[in-house]
Coordinates of C-alpha atoms in Angstrom, one line a residue:
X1 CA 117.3 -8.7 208.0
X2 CA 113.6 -8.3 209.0
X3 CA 113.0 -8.3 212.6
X4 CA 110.8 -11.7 213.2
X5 CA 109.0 -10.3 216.4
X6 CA 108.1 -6.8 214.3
X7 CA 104.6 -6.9 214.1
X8 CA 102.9 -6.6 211.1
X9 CA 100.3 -4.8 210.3
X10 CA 96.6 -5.8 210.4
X11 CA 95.2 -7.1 207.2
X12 CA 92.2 -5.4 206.2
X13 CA 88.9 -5.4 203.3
X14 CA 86.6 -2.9 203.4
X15 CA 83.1 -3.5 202.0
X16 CA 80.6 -1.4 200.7
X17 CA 78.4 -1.8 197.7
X18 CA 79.1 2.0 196.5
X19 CA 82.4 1.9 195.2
X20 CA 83.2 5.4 195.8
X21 CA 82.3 4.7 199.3
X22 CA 84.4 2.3 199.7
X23 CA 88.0 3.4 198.0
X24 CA 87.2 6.6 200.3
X25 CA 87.2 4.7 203.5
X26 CA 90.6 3.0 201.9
X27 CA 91.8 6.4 201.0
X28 CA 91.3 7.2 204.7
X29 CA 93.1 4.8 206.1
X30 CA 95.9 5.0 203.8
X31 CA 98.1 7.2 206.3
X32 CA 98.2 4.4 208.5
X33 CA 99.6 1.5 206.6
X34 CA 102.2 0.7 208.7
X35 CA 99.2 -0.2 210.7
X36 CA 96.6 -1.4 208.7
X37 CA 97.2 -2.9 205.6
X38 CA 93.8 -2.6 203.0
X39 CA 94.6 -5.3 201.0
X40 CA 91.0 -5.5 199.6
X41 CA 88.4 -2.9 198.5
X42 CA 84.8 -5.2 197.5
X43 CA 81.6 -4.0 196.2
X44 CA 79.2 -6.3 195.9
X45 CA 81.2 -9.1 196.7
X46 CA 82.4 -10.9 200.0
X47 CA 86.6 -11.3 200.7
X48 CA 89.0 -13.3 198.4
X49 CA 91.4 -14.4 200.6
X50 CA 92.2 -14.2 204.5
X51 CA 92.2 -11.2 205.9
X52 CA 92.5 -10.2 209.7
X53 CA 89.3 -8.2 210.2
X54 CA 86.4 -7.0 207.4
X55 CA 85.3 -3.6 207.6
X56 CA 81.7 -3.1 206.6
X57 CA 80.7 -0.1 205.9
X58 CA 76.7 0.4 206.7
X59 CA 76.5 3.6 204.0
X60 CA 72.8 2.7 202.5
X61 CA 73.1 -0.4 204.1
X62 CA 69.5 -2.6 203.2
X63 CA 68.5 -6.1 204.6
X64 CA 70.9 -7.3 201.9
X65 CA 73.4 -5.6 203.3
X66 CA 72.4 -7.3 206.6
X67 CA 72.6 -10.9 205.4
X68 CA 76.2 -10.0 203.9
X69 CA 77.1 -9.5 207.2
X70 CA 75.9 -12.8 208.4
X71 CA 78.2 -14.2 205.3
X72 CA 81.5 -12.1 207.0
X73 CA 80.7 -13.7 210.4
X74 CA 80.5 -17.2 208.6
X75 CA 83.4 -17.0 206.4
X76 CA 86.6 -18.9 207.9
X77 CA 88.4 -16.3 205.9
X78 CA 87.6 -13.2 208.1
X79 CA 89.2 -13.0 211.3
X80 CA 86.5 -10.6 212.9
X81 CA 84.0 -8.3 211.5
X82 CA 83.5 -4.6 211.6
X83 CA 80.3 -2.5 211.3
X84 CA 81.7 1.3 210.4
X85 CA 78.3 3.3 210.8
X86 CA 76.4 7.1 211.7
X87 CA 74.4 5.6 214.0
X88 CA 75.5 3.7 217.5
X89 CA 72.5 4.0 220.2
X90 CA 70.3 1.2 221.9
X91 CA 70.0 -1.1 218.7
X92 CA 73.5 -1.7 218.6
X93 CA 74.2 -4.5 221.5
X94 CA 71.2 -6.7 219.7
X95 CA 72.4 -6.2 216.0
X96 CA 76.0 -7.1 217.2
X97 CA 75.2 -9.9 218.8
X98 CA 72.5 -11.1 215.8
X99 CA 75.2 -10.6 213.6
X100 CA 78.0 -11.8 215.8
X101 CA 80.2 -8.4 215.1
X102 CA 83.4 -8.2 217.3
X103 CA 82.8 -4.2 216.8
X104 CA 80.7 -0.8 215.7
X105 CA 81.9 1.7 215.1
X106 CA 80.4 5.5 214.6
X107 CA 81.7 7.7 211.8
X108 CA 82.2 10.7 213.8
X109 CA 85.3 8.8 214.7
X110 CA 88.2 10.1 213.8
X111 CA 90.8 7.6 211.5
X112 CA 92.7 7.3 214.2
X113 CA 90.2 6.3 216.0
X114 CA 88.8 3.7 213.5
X115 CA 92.4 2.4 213.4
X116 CA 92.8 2.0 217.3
X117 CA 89.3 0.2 217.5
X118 CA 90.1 -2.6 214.6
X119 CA 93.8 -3.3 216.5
X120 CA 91.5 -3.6 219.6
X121 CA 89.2 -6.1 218.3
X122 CA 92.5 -7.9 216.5
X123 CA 93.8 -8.1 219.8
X124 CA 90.4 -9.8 221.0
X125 CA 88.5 -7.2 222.2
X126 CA 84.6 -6.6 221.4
X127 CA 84.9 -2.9 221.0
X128 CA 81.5 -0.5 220.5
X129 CA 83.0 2.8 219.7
X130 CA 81.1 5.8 220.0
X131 CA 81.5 9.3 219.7
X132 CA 81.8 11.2 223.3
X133 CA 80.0 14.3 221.5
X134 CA 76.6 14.6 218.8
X135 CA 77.9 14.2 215.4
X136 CA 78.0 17.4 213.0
X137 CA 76.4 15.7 210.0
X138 CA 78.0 18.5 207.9
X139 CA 81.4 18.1 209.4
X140 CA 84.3 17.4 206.7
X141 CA 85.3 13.7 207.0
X142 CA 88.1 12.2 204.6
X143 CA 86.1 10.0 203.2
X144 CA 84.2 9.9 200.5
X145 CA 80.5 10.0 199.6
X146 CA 78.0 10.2 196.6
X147 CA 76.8 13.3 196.4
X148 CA 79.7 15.2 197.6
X149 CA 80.9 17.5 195.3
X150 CA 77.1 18.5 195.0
X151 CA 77.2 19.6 198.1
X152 CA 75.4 16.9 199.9
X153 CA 76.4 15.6 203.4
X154 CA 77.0 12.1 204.4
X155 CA 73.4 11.4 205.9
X156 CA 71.6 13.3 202.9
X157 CA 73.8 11.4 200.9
X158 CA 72.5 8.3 202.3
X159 CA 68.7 8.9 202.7
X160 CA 68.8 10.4 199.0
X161 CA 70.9 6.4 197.8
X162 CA 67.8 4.9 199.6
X163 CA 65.3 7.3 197.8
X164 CA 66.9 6.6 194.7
X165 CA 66.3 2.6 195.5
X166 CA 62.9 3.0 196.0
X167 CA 62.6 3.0 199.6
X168 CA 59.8 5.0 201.6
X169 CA 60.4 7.5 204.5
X170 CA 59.2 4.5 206.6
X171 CA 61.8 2.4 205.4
X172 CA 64.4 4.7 205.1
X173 CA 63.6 5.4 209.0
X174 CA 64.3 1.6 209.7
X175 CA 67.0 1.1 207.5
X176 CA 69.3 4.1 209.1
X177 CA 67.9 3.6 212.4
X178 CA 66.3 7.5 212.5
X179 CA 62.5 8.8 213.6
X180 CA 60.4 9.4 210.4
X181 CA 60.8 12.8 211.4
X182 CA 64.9 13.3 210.8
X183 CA 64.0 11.8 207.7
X184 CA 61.9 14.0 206.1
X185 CA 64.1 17.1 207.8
X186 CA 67.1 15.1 205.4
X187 CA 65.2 15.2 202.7
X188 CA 63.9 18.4 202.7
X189 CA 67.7 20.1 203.0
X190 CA 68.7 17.5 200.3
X191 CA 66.4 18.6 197.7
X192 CA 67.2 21.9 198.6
X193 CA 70.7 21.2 197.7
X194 CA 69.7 19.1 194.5
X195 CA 67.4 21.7 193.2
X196 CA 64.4 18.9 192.9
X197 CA 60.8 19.5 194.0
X198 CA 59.5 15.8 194.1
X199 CA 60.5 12.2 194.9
X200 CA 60.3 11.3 191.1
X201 CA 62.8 13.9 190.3
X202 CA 65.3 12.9 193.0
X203 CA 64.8 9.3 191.4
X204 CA 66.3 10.4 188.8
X205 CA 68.7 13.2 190.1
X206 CA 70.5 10.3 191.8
X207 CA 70.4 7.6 188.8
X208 CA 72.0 10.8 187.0
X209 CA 74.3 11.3 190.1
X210 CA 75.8 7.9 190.5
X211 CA 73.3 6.6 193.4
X212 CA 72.6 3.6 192.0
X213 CA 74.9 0.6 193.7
X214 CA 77.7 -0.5 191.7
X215 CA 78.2 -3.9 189.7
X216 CA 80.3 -6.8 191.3
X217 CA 83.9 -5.1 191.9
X218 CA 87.1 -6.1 193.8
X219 CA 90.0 -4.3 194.1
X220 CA 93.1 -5.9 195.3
X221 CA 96.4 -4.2 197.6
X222 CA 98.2 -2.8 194.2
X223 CA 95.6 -1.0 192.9
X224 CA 94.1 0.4 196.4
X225 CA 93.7 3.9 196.5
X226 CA 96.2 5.6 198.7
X227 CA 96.4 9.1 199.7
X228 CA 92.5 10.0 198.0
X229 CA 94.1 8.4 194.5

């Protein structure tokens, strides 16, 4: 018979609107189910049905991406909101607030770590988790990125999405909260990696390297990838 004071685990969506992106950061968490339960992956699309906290993660994130997190505050449906992101300095307090985000928190975080801030904020804490050393951009993280298997790292990754969308180095700079300086050192390693001279040919490098965001796309608990499936 099921123990009635057992608890049970968190219920969880994680948004993104690269779906690769996403069923990574599902992937990640999968070895702690009995914790957190992803019962949601969305791309392009807000939550289906209740869920205890929304993950959102800022990969590429755009002003879009900003006013989908004013939808997640909104919706009765989502217990609290999540902001999973490289970057946690100064701007963070007013953006959370803005947004009304019961947490941030940096990628250099460990899953564990991820897992331990969402049951904090579940439990009614406002939790800004940061990293107690500088991020290695290059270090291996098990999630997933576009890019990748090219040899790109998670920020390259990134700046090259936003290349690929159009943006400028200006905007690029504002959207990932960098100086206009780590921006072009990005993009010089990254087309060193991608072999491209120009911004035209990185255009279409990463329309021919699955850059572009994806359509509309939900997947629900059954079909959630576990384990990196």
């Amino acid at each position: 018979m099921p123990d009635p004071d057992a608890r049970q685990p968190i219920r969880l969506a994680v948004l993104n609107d690269f779906e690769v992106v996403a069923r990574g950061v599902a992937a990640m968490l999968a070895p702690f189910a009995d914790r957190v339960h992803v019962v949601e992956v969305d791309c392009g699309v807000l939550v289906s049905q209740p869920v205890d906290v929304a993950l959102y993660d800022a990969y590429a994130i755009t002003s879009s991406g900003h006013r989908d997190l004013d939808l997640l505050t909104a919706d009765d449906m989502v217990g609290h909101t999540v902001l999973y992101t490289w970057e946690v300095g100064p701007w963070v307090d007013e953006v959370a607030q803005d947004a009304r985000l019961s947490g941030v928190v940096r990628k250099s975080a460990s899953a564990r770590e991820l897992v331990d801030a969402v049951e904090r904020v579940q439990a009614g804490e406002r939790v800004v988790l940061t990293a107690e050393t500088e991020p290695v951009d290059d270090q291996p993280r098990p999630a997933d990125w576009p890019g990748r298997a090219e040899g790109l790292t998670p920020r390259q990754s990134e700046v090259v999405a936003l290349i690929t969308e159009g943006l400028s180095n200006q905007e690029i700079a504002r959207a990932c909260y960098l100086s206009i300086n780590s921006v072009k050192s990005y993009i010089r390693a990254a087309y060193a990696t991608m072999g491209v001279t120009s911004r035209s040919q990185a255009v279409l490098w990463g329309v021919d390297h699955g850059f572009r965001r994806g359509g509309r796309m939900r997947v629900l608990a059954d079909r959630v990838p576990h384990d990196g499936s």
